[in-house]
Amino acid sequence: MTLERIPTGIPGFDEITHGGLIRDRSYLVTGPSGSGKTIFVGQFLVNGIEMYNEPGIMIATEERPQHIREYFSTFGWELERLEDENMLAIVDATSTKIGLPSDEKYIDIRPFDTRSLIDQIINIQDEIGAKRAVLDSTTSIGFAINDVSKFRIELLKISTTLEILGLTSLLTCEVLSTEGDQISRFGVENFVVEGTIVLYYTKTENVRVRGIEIFKLRGSDHSKKIHPFEITENGIVVHPEEEVY
Ligand SMILES: Nc1ncnc2c1ncn2[C@@H]1O[C@H](COP(=O)(O)OP(=O)(O)OP(=O)(O)O)[C@@H](O)[C@H]1O
Ligand SMILES: [Mg+2]
């Protein structure tokens, strides 16, 4: 049996996964600060809407939605228009956490609670019938829970619920460094997902080089190389024919 694929539309990326991600599964996008995680997951969501007519949900735990709208407009991604068209929902899971009021349509009202987050996603599903979701980032949830074994279970609950709701999801994970093959912050995140994508931002002599690797992809063969990628004015471009190191 071959599993149904979902193209990300990110130039070069679908080639290194041999045809895109497997539909209705959750994936970890892991990398150090500045490696391109937020841009990668945002591009997956925007492409889903604009190229494949698949509505999307963004759960923002680290940046206020207004900040994300402004940031993404620099790549020509007009989130506000997509929200007006009922193709995109952004959940503000940031403001409450830092004690600020929010006038967003979707607000996670408690500092962090899996049940309320899942209820929120179910409500949004009723409204927009999303096919793709993004959670940026799992790391702040890990710190909020502050108990690794509980965090693992809560993350499994979230990823499984997203799958059951028919969502293909990207969950970001912040690592301090990718040196020594550190691919998750708490050492548990990659076990509860179907695949792991690692973004590198490595210093070589006097320049930093961006690289992307499919570290794990259950149910599919994929490139085992680290491929270079660029962040351009239109977002991420992966070079599948080249190797970084
Ligand atoms: N318009 C742009 N053109 C080119 N490069 C850009 C542009 N905007 C951002 N970048 C690059 O992308 C980097 C940030 O990417 P991104 O926000 O996706 O990182 P991140 O992995 O989410 O980081 P963090 O963990 O701190 O949130 C910037 O540091 C910069 O190098
Ligand atoms: Mg980010």
PDB file of C-alpha atoms and ligand atoms in Angstrom:
ATOM      1  CA  MET A   1       0.000   0.000   0.000  1.00  0.00           C
ATOM      2  CA  THR A   2       1.313   3.459  -0.826  1.00  0.00           C
ATOM      3  CA  LEU A   3       0.376   6.266   1.506  1.00  0.00           C
ATOM      4  CA  GLU A   4      -1.131   9.493   0.185  1.00  0.00           C
ATOM      5  CA  ARG A   5       1.340  12.368  -0.116  1.00  0.00           C
ATOM      6  CA  ILE A   6       0.898  16.044   0.557  1.00  0.00           C
ATOM      7  CA  PRO A   7       3.206  18.380  -1.362  1.00  0.00           C
ATOM      8  CA  THR A   8       4.593  21.263   0.675  1.00  0.00           C
ATOM      9  CA  GLY A   9       5.124  23.380  -2.424  1.00  0.00           C
ATOM     10  CA  ILE A  10       8.466  24.491  -0.936  1.00  0.00           C
ATOM     11  CA  PRO A  11      10.848  24.484  -3.928  1.00  0.00           C
ATOM     12  CA  GLY A  12      13.182  21.457  -3.784  1.00  0.00           C
ATOM     13  CA  PHE A  13      11.752  20.042  -0.553  1.00  0.00           C
ATOM     14  CA  ASP A  14       9.219  17.666  -2.088  1.00  0.00           C
ATOM     15  CA  GLU A  15      12.056  16.122  -4.124  1.00  0.00           C
ATOM     16  CA  ILE A  16      14.142  15.210  -1.074  1.00  0.00           C
ATOM     17  CA  THR A  17      11.100  13.575   0.529  1.00  0.00           C
ATOM     18  CA  HIS A  18      10.459  11.688  -2.737  1.00  0.00           C
ATOM     19  CA  GLY A  19       7.057  13.278  -3.285  1.00  0.00           C
ATOM     20  CA  GLY A  20       6.053  15.248  -0.196  1.00  0.00           C
ATOM     21  CA  LEU A  21       4.979  14.415   3.335  1.00  0.00           C
ATOM     22  CA  ILE A  22       2.528  11.657   4.156  1.00  0.00           C
ATOM     23  CA  ARG A  23      -0.959  13.053   4.637  1.00  0.00           C
ATOM     24  CA  ASP A  24      -2.604  13.329   8.086  1.00  0.00           C
ATOM     25  CA  ARG A  25       0.618  12.860   9.997  1.00  0.00           C
ATOM     26  CA  SER A  26       2.570  15.140  12.353  1.00  0.00           C
ATOM     27  CA  TYR A  27       6.164  16.163  11.817  1.00  0.00           C
ATOM     28  CA  LEU A  28       8.771  17.911  13.894  1.00  0.00           C
ATOM     29  CA  VAL A  29      10.710  20.803  12.348  1.00  0.00           C
ATOM     30  CA  THR A  30      13.726  21.197  14.541  1.00  0.00           C
ATOM     31  CA  GLY A  31      16.623  23.650  14.512  1.00  0.00           C
ATOM     32  CA  PRO A  32      18.443  26.367  16.424  1.00  0.00           C
ATOM     33  CA  SER A  33      17.269  29.967  16.691  1.00  0.00           C
ATOM     34  CA  GLY A  34      17.350  31.695  13.315  1.00  0.00           C
ATOM     35  CA  SER A  35      17.569  28.447  11.347  1.00  0.00           C
ATOM     36  CA  GLY A  36      14.290  29.114   9.484  1.00  0.00           C
ATOM     37  CA  LYS A  37      11.667  27.043  11.366  1.00  0.00           C
ATOM     38  CA  THR A  38       8.947  29.710  11.462  1.00  0.00           C
ATOM     39  CA  ILE A  39       9.455  30.567   7.798  1.00  0.00           C
ATOM     40  CA  PHE A  40       9.402  26.862   6.799  1.00  0.00           C
ATOM     41  CA  VAL A  41       6.152  26.085   8.601  1.00  0.00           C
ATOM     42  CA  GLY A  42       4.547  29.336   7.459  1.00  0.00           C
ATOM     43  CA  GLN A  43       5.404  28.598   3.842  1.00  0.00           C
ATOM     44  CA  PHE A  44       3.892  25.106   4.184  1.00  0.00           C
ATOM     45  CA  LEU A  45       0.669  26.688   5.417  1.00  0.00           C
ATOM     46  CA  VAL A  46       0.497  29.535   2.893  1.00  0.00           C
ATOM     47  CA  ASN A  47       1.351  27.206  -0.017  1.00  0.00           C
ATOM     48  CA  GLY A  48      -1.358  24.820   1.163  1.00  0.00           C
ATOM     49  CA  ILE A  49      -3.924  27.598   0.870  1.00  0.00           C
ATOM     50  CA  GLU A  50      -2.684  29.305  -2.269  1.00  0.00           C
ATOM     51  CA  MET A  51      -1.439  26.337  -4.317  1.00  0.00           C
ATOM     52  CA  TYR A  52      -3.628  23.463  -3.137  1.00  0.00           C
ATOM     53  CA  ASN A  53      -6.750  25.165  -1.739  1.00  0.00           C
ATOM     54  CA  GLU A  54      -6.208  23.530   1.676  1.00  0.00           C
ATOM     55  CA  PRO A  55      -7.169  25.746   4.644  1.00  0.00           C
ATOM     56  CA  GLY A  56      -4.703  25.968   7.518  1.00  0.00           C
ATOM     57  CA  ILE A  57      -4.396  26.599  11.263  1.00  0.00           C
ATOM     58  CA  MET A  58      -1.441  28.292  12.917  1.00  0.00           C
ATOM     59  CA  ILE A  59      -0.994  27.970  16.679  1.00  0.00           C
ATOM     60  CA  ALA A  60       1.452  30.611  17.797  1.00  0.00           C
ATOM     61  CA  THR A  61       2.899  30.119  21.258  1.00  0.00           C
ATOM     62  CA  GLU A  62       5.919  32.378  20.968  1.00  0.00           C
ATOM     63  CA  GLU A  63       4.991  35.323  18.752  1.00  0.00           C
ATOM     64  CA  ARG A  64       1.891  37.480  18.719  1.00  0.00           C
ATOM     65  CA  PRO A  65      -0.248  36.927  15.599  1.00  0.00           C
ATOM     66  CA  GLN A  66       0.111  40.569  14.570  1.00  0.00           C
ATOM     67  CA  HIS A  67       3.871  40.182  14.634  1.00  0.00           C
ATOM     68  CA  ILE A  68       3.631  37.055  12.457  1.00  0.00           C
ATOM     69  CA  ARG A  69       1.351  38.857   9.962  1.00  0.00           C
ATOM     70  CA  GLU A  70       3.879  41.656   9.629  1.00  0.00           C
ATOM     71  CA  TYR A  71       6.860  39.275   9.443  1.00  0.00           C
ATOM     72  CA  PHE A  72       5.253  37.094   6.781  1.00  0.00           C
ATOM     73  CA  SER A  73       4.188  40.080   4.679  1.00  0.00           C
ATOM     74  CA  THR A  74       7.913  40.591   3.966  1.00  0.00           C
ATOM     75  CA  PHE A  75       7.725  37.366   1.926  1.00  0.00           C
ATOM     76  CA  GLY A  76       4.573  38.556   0.161  1.00  0.00           C
ATOM     77  CA  TRP A  77       2.351  36.289   2.296  1.00  0.00           C
ATOM     78  CA  GLU A  78      -0.759  38.298   3.183  1.00  0.00           C
ATOM     79  CA  LEU A  79      -2.176  36.365   6.128  1.00  0.00           C
ATOM     80  CA  GLU A  80      -4.915  38.885   6.850  1.00  0.00           C
ATOM     81  CA  ARG A  81      -6.472  38.341   3.427  1.00  0.00           C
ATOM     82  CA  LEU A  82      -6.338  34.537   3.897  1.00  0.00           C
ATOM     83  CA  GLU A  83      -7.995  34.941   7.313  1.00  0.00           C
ATOM     84  CA  ASP A  84     -10.714  37.138   5.790  1.00  0.00           C
ATOM     85  CA  GLU A  85     -11.336  34.426   3.192  1.00  0.00           C
ATOM     86  CA  ASN A  86     -11.778  31.872   6.020  1.00  0.00           C
ATOM     87  CA  MET A  87      -8.828  29.866   4.719  1.00  0.00           C
ATOM     88  CA  LEU A  88      -6.554  30.551   7.683  1.00  0.00           C
ATOM     89  CA  ALA A  89      -7.021  30.701  11.459  1.00  0.00           C
ATOM     90  CA  ILE A  90      -4.296  31.917  13.797  1.00  0.00           C
ATOM     91  CA  VAL A  91      -4.544  30.970  17.468  1.00  0.00           C
ATOM     92  CA  ASP A  92      -2.985  33.490  19.820  1.00  0.00           C
ATOM     93  CA  ALA A  93      -1.417  31.273  22.475  1.00  0.00           C
ATOM     94  CA  THR A  94       1.167  33.923  23.304  1.00  0.00           C
ATOM     95  CA  SER A  95      -0.560  37.001  24.780  1.00  0.00           C
ATOM     96  CA  THR A  96      -2.226  35.344  27.791  1.00  0.00           C
ATOM     97  CA  LYS A  97       1.004  33.592  28.661  1.00  0.00           C
ATOM     98  CA  ILE A  98       2.840  36.897  28.980  1.00  0.00           C
ATOM     99  CA  GLY A  99      -0.086  38.715  30.603  1.00  0.00           C
ATOM    100  CA  LEU A 100      -1.131  40.889  27.670  1.00  0.00           C
ATOM    101  CA  PRO A 101      -4.685  41.431  26.435  1.00  0.00           C
ATOM    102  CA  SER A 102      -5.533  40.136  22.971  1.00  0.00           C
ATOM    103  CA  ASP A 103      -8.182  41.174  20.487  1.00  0.00           C
ATOM    104  CA  GLU A 104      -7.595  38.150  18.271  1.00  0.00           C
ATOM    105  CA  LYS A 105     -10.524  35.990  17.118  1.00  0.00           C
ATOM    106  CA  TYR A 106      -8.924  32.805  18.479  1.00  0.00           C
ATOM    107  CA  ILE A 107      -7.201  33.066  21.842  1.00  0.00           C
ATOM    108  CA  ASP A 108      -5.841  30.326  24.030  1.00  0.00           C
ATOM    109  CA  ILE A 109      -7.167  31.615  27.333  1.00  0.00           C
ATOM    110  CA  ARG A 110      -5.025  29.698  29.766  1.00  0.00           C
ATOM    111  CA  PRO A 111      -1.240  29.692  30.131  1.00  0.00           C
ATOM    112  CA  PHE A 112      -1.194  26.160  28.731  1.00  0.00           C
ATOM    113  CA  ASP A 113      -3.728  23.402  28.806  1.00  0.00           C
ATOM    114  CA  THR A 114      -3.882  20.615  26.219  1.00  0.00           C
ATOM    115  CA  ARG A 115      -7.639  20.169  26.565  1.00  0.00           C
ATOM    116  CA  SER A 116      -8.426  23.826  25.882  1.00  0.00           C
ATOM    117  CA  LEU A 117      -6.006  23.897  22.941  1.00  0.00           C
ATOM    118  CA  ILE A 118      -7.606  20.773  21.447  1.00  0.00           C
ATOM    119  CA  ASP A 119     -11.123  22.227  21.952  1.00  0.00           C
ATOM    120  CA  GLN A 120     -10.001  25.371  20.198  1.00  0.00           C
ATOM    121  CA  ILE A 121      -8.685  23.352  17.220  1.00  0.00           C
ATOM    122  CA  ILE A 122     -11.902  21.320  17.022  1.00  0.00           C
ATOM    123  CA  ASN A 123     -13.960  24.553  16.917  1.00  0.00           C
ATOM    124  CA  ILE A 124     -11.774  25.979  14.178  1.00  0.00           C
ATOM    125  CA  GLN A 125     -12.101  22.728  12.225  1.00  0.00           C
ATOM    126  CA  ASP A 126     -15.880  23.153  12.284  1.00  0.00           C
ATOM    127  CA  GLU A 127     -15.500  26.646  10.881  1.00  0.00           C
ATOM    128  CA  ILE A 128     -12.832  26.306   8.200  1.00  0.00           C
ATOM    129  CA  GLY A 129     -12.259  22.584   7.609  1.00  0.00           C
ATOM    130  CA  ALA A 130      -8.469  22.850   7.687  1.00  0.00           C
ATOM    131  CA  LYS A 131      -6.132  20.292   6.118  1.00  0.00           C
ATOM    132  CA  ARG A 132      -2.855  21.646   7.466  1.00  0.00           C
ATOM    133  CA  ALA A 133      -1.778  22.865  10.888  1.00  0.00           C
ATOM    134  CA  VAL A 134       1.324  24.369  12.385  1.00  0.00           C
ATOM    135  CA  LEU A 135       2.340  24.617  16.045  1.00  0.00           C
ATOM    136  CA  ASP A 136       5.178  27.057  16.671  1.00  0.00           C
ATOM    137  CA  SER A 137       6.636  25.959  19.044  1.00  0.00           C
ATOM    138  CA  THR A 138       6.504  22.759  21.094  1.00  0.00           C
ATOM    139  CA  THR A 139       9.424  23.989  23.179  1.00  0.00           C
ATOM    140  CA  SER A 140       7.429  26.667  24.986  1.00  0.00           C
ATOM    141  CA  ILE A 141       4.822  23.995  25.830  1.00  0.00           C
ATOM    142  CA  GLY A 142       7.616  21.802  27.186  1.00  0.00           C
ATOM    143  CA  PHE A 143       8.768  24.604  29.462  1.00  0.00           C
ATOM    144  CA  ALA A 144       5.177  25.341  30.547  1.00  0.00           C
ATOM    145  CA  ILE A 145       4.604  21.685  31.518  1.00  0.00           C
ATOM    146  CA  ASN A 146       8.082  21.381  33.011  1.00  0.00           C
ATOM    147  CA  ASP A 147       7.921  17.579  33.358  1.00  0.00           C
ATOM    148  CA  VAL A 148       9.421  15.578  30.514  1.00  0.00           C
ATOM    149  CA  SER A 149       7.303  12.437  30.821  1.00  0.00           C
ATOM    150  CA  LYS A 150       4.098  14.509  31.049  1.00  0.00           C
ATOM    151  CA  PHE A 151       5.235  16.669  28.134  1.00  0.00           C
ATOM    152  CA  ARG A 152       5.742  13.530  26.018  1.00  0.00           C
ATOM    153  CA  ILE A 153       2.187  12.364  26.723  1.00  0.00           C
ATOM    154  CA  GLU A 154       0.666  15.821  26.086  1.00  0.00           C
ATOM    155  CA  LEU A 155       2.574  16.115  22.814  1.00  0.00           C
ATOM    156  CA  LEU A 156       1.371  12.663  21.783  1.00  0.00           C
ATOM    157  CA  LYS A 157      -2.195  13.763  22.589  1.00  0.00           C
ATOM    158  CA  ILE A 158      -1.799  16.876  20.460  1.00  0.00           C
ATOM    159  CA  SER A 159      -0.180  15.108  17.477  1.00  0.00           C
ATOM    160  CA  THR A 160      -2.692  12.238  17.556  1.00  0.00           C
ATOM    161  CA  THR A 161      -5.658  14.636  17.768  1.00  0.00           C
ATOM    162  CA  LEU A 162      -4.327  16.611  14.802  1.00  0.00           C
ATOM    163  CA  GLU A 163      -4.062  13.355  12.817  1.00  0.00           C
ATOM    164  CA  ILE A 164      -7.570  12.239  13.747  1.00  0.00           C
ATOM    165  CA  LEU A 165      -8.916  15.649  12.721  1.00  0.00           C
ATOM    166  CA  GLY A 166      -7.436  15.090   9.244  1.00  0.00           C
ATOM    167  CA  LEU A 167      -4.605  17.583   9.609  1.00  0.00           C
ATOM    168  CA  THR A 168      -1.087  17.253   8.287  1.00  0.00           C
ATOM    169  CA  SER A 169       0.931  19.144  10.871  1.00  0.00           C
ATOM    170  CA  LEU A 170       4.325  20.667  11.408  1.00  0.00           C
ATOM    171  CA  LEU A 171       5.424  21.194  15.012  1.00  0.00           C
ATOM    172  CA  THR A 172       8.533  23.253  15.592  1.00  0.00           C
ATOM    173  CA  CYS A 173      11.194  22.428  18.154  1.00  0.00           C
ATOM    174  CA  GLU A 174      13.987  24.705  19.318  1.00  0.00           C
ATOM    175  CA  VAL A 175      17.389  23.185  19.904  1.00  0.00           C
ATOM    176  CA  LEU A 176      20.322  25.081  21.330  1.00  0.00           C
ATOM    177  CA  SER A 177      22.655  23.658  18.699  1.00  0.00           C
ATOM    178  CA  THR A 178      22.630  20.891  16.087  1.00  0.00           C
ATOM    179  CA  GLU A 179      26.213  19.957  17.006  1.00  0.00           C
ATOM    180  CA  GLY A 180      26.406  16.404  18.359  1.00  0.00           C
ATOM    181  CA  ASP A 181      23.164  15.463  16.584  1.00  0.00           C
ATOM    182  CA  GLN A 182      20.904  17.238  19.077  1.00  0.00           C
ATOM    183  CA  ILE A 183      17.559  17.026  17.276  1.00  0.00           C
ATOM    184  CA  SER A 184      15.133  17.881  20.075  1.00  0.00           C
ATOM    185  CA  ARG A 185      15.122  20.045  23.188  1.00  0.00           C
ATOM    186  CA  PHE A 186      13.765  17.613  25.767  1.00  0.00           C
ATOM    187  CA  GLY A 187      14.858  14.368  24.079  1.00  0.00           C
ATOM    188  CA  VAL A 188      11.282  13.115  23.603  1.00  0.00           C
ATOM    189  CA  GLU A 189       9.676  15.253  20.863  1.00  0.00           C
ATOM    190  CA  ASN A 190      10.858  13.198  17.868  1.00  0.00           C
ATOM    191  CA  PHE A 191       9.406   9.969  19.285  1.00  0.00           C
ATOM    192  CA  VAL A 192       5.785  11.140  19.111  1.00  0.00           C
ATOM    193  CA  VAL A 193       5.837  12.266  15.482  1.00  0.00           C
ATOM    194  CA  GLU A 194       5.945  10.443  12.146  1.00  0.00           C
ATOM    195  CA  GLY A 195       8.891  12.374  10.836  1.00  0.00           C
ATOM    196  CA  THR A 196      11.616  14.829  11.752  1.00  0.00           C
ATOM    197  CA  ILE A 197      13.031  17.577   9.556  1.00  0.00           C
ATOM    198  CA  VAL A 198      16.247  19.169  10.829  1.00  0.00           C
ATOM    199  CA  LEU A 199      17.283  22.697   9.871  1.00  0.00           C
ATOM    200  CA  TYR A 200      21.002  23.417  10.293  1.00  0.00           C
ATOM    201  CA  TYR A 201      22.634  26.804  10.604  1.00  0.00           C
ATOM    202  CA  THR A 202      26.278  25.900  10.859  1.00  0.00           C
ATOM    203  CA  LYS A 203      29.374  28.046  11.019  1.00  0.00           C
ATOM    204  CA  THR A 204      32.058  27.120   8.512  1.00  0.00           C
ATOM    205  CA  GLU A 205      35.121  29.377   8.740  1.00  0.00           C
ATOM    206  CA  ASN A 206      33.638  32.888   8.505  1.00  0.00           C
ATOM    207  CA  VAL A 207      30.163  32.145   7.174  1.00  0.00           C
ATOM    208  CA  ARG A 208      27.033  30.322   8.337  1.00  0.00           C
ATOM    209  CA  VAL A 209      25.558  27.750   5.992  1.00  0.00           C
ATOM    210  CA  ARG A 210      21.911  26.668   5.989  1.00  0.00           C
ATOM    211  CA  GLY A 211      21.161  22.980   5.527  1.00  0.00           C
ATOM    212  CA  ILE A 212      18.082  20.756   5.669  1.00  0.00           C
ATOM    213  CA  GLU A 213      17.861  17.039   6.409  1.00  0.00           C
ATOM    214  CA  ILE A 214      15.023  14.531   6.465  1.00  0.00           C
ATOM    215  CA  PHE A 215      16.103  12.817   9.655  1.00  0.00           C
ATOM    216  CA  LYS A 216      13.114  10.499   9.870  1.00  0.00           C
ATOM    217  CA  LEU A 217      10.094   9.874   7.656  1.00  0.00           C
ATOM    218  CA  ARG A 218       8.038   6.837   8.631  1.00  0.00           C
ATOM    219  CA  GLY A 219       6.482   5.107   5.615  1.00  0.00           C
ATOM    220  CA  SER A 220       8.735   6.531   2.914  1.00  0.00           C
ATOM    221  CA  ASP A 221      12.221   6.461   1.491  1.00  0.00           C
ATOM    222  CA  HIS A 222      13.900   9.877   1.402  1.00  0.00           C
ATOM    223  CA  SER A 223      17.218  11.573   0.793  1.00  0.00           C
ATOM    224  CA  LYS A 224      19.755  10.861   3.570  1.00  0.00           C
ATOM    225  CA  LYS A 225      21.838  13.907   2.715  1.00  0.00           C
ATOM    226  CA  ILE A 226      21.976  17.370   4.209  1.00  0.00           C
ATOM    227  CA  HIS A 227      20.936  19.713   1.412  1.00  0.00           C
ATOM    228  CA  PRO A 228      21.648  23.427   1.279  1.00  0.00           C
ATOM    229  CA  PHE A 229      18.773  25.863   1.335  1.00  0.00           C
ATOM    230  CA  GLU A 230      18.351  29.601   1.057  1.00  0.00           C
ATOM    231  CA  ILE A 231      15.903  32.066   2.529  1.00  0.00           C
ATOM    232  CA  THR A 232      14.923  34.370  -0.325  1.00  0.00           C
ATOM    233  CA  GLU A 233      12.415  37.221  -0.583  1.00  0.00           C
ATOM    234  CA  ASN A 234       9.847  34.554  -1.526  1.00  0.00           C
ATOM    235  CA  GLY A 235      10.711  32.169   1.312  1.00  0.00           C
ATOM    236  CA  ILE A 236      12.728  28.952   1.459  1.00  0.00           C
ATOM    237  CA  VAL A 237      14.348  27.331  -1.589  1.00  0.00           C
ATOM    238  CA  VAL A 238      15.999  23.908  -1.117  1.00  0.00           C
ATOM    239  CA  HIS A 239      18.723  22.692  -3.497  1.00  0.00           C
ATOM    240  CA  PRO A 240      18.117  18.946  -3.874  1.00  0.00           C
ATOM    241  CA  GLU A 241      21.050  18.294  -6.214  1.00  0.00           C
ATOM    242  CA  GLU A 242      23.653  19.732  -3.847  1.00  0.00           C
ATOM    243  CA  GLU A 243      25.136  18.644  -0.527  1.00  0.00           C
ATOM    244  CA  VAL A 244      26.226  20.975   2.254  1.00  0.00           C
ATOM    245  CA  TYR A 245      29.323  19.405   3.752  1.00  0.00           C
TER     246      TYR A 245
HETATM  247  N1  LIG B   1      13.090  38.581   4.169  1.00  0.00           N
HETATM  248  C1  LIG B   1      14.140  37.780   4.424  1.00  0.00           C
HETATM  249  N2  LIG B   1      15.061  37.528   3.476  1.00  0.00           N
HETATM  250  C2  LIG B   1      16.110  36.718   3.731  1.00  0.00           C
HETATM  251  N3  LIG B   1      16.341  36.118   4.907  1.00  0.00           N
HETATM  252  C3  LIG B   1      15.462  36.339   5.884  1.00  0.00           C
HETATM  253  C4  LIG B   1      14.312  37.175   5.700  1.00  0.00           C
HETATM  254  N4  LIG B   1      13.611  37.182   6.854  1.00  0.00           N
HETATM  255  C5  LIG B   1      14.280  36.399   7.713  1.00  0.00           C
HETATM  256  N5  LIG B   1      15.398  35.891   7.135  1.00  0.00           N
HETATM  257  C6  LIG B   1      16.367  34.990   7.764  1.00  0.00           C
HETATM  258  O1  LIG B   1      15.618  34.034   8.509  1.00  0.00           O
HETATM  259  C7  LIG B   1      16.049  34.024   9.869  1.00  0.00           C
HETATM  260  C8  LIG B   1      14.882  33.774  10.789  1.00  0.00           C
HETATM  261  O2  LIG B   1      14.129  32.653  10.361  1.00  0.00           O
HETATM  262  P1  LIG B   1      12.977  32.077  11.312  1.00  0.00           P
HETATM  263  O3  LIG B   1      12.217  33.209  11.899  1.00  0.00           O
HETATM  264  O4  LIG B   1      12.229  31.091  10.525  1.00  0.00           O
HETATM  265  O5  LIG B   1      13.875  31.382  12.414  1.00  0.00           O
HETATM  266  P2  LIG B   1      13.440  30.362  13.572  1.00  0.00           P
HETATM  267  O6  LIG B   1      14.159  29.082  13.332  1.00  0.00           O
HETATM  268  O7  LIG B   1      11.963  30.329  13.672  1.00  0.00           O
HETATM  269  O8  LIG B   1      14.077  31.076  14.850  1.00  0.00           O
HETATM  270  P3  LIG B   1      13.514  31.135  16.379  1.00  0.00           P
HETATM  271  O9  LIG B   1      13.754  29.772  16.969  1.00  0.00           O
HETATM  272  O10 LIG B   1      14.383  32.176  17.024  1.00  0.00           O
HETATM  273  O11 LIG B   1      12.075  31.518  16.311  1.00  0.00           O
HETATM  274  C9  LIG B   1      16.638  35.398  10.095  1.00  0.00           C
HETATM  275  O12 LIG B   1      17.589  35.359  11.146  1.00  0.00           O
HETATM  276  C10 LIG B   1      17.269  35.724   8.754  1.00  0.00           C
HETATM  277  O13 LIG B   1      18.577  35.157   8.650  1.00  0.00           O
HETATM  278 MG    MG B   2      10.585  30.969  15.066  1.00  0.00          MG
END
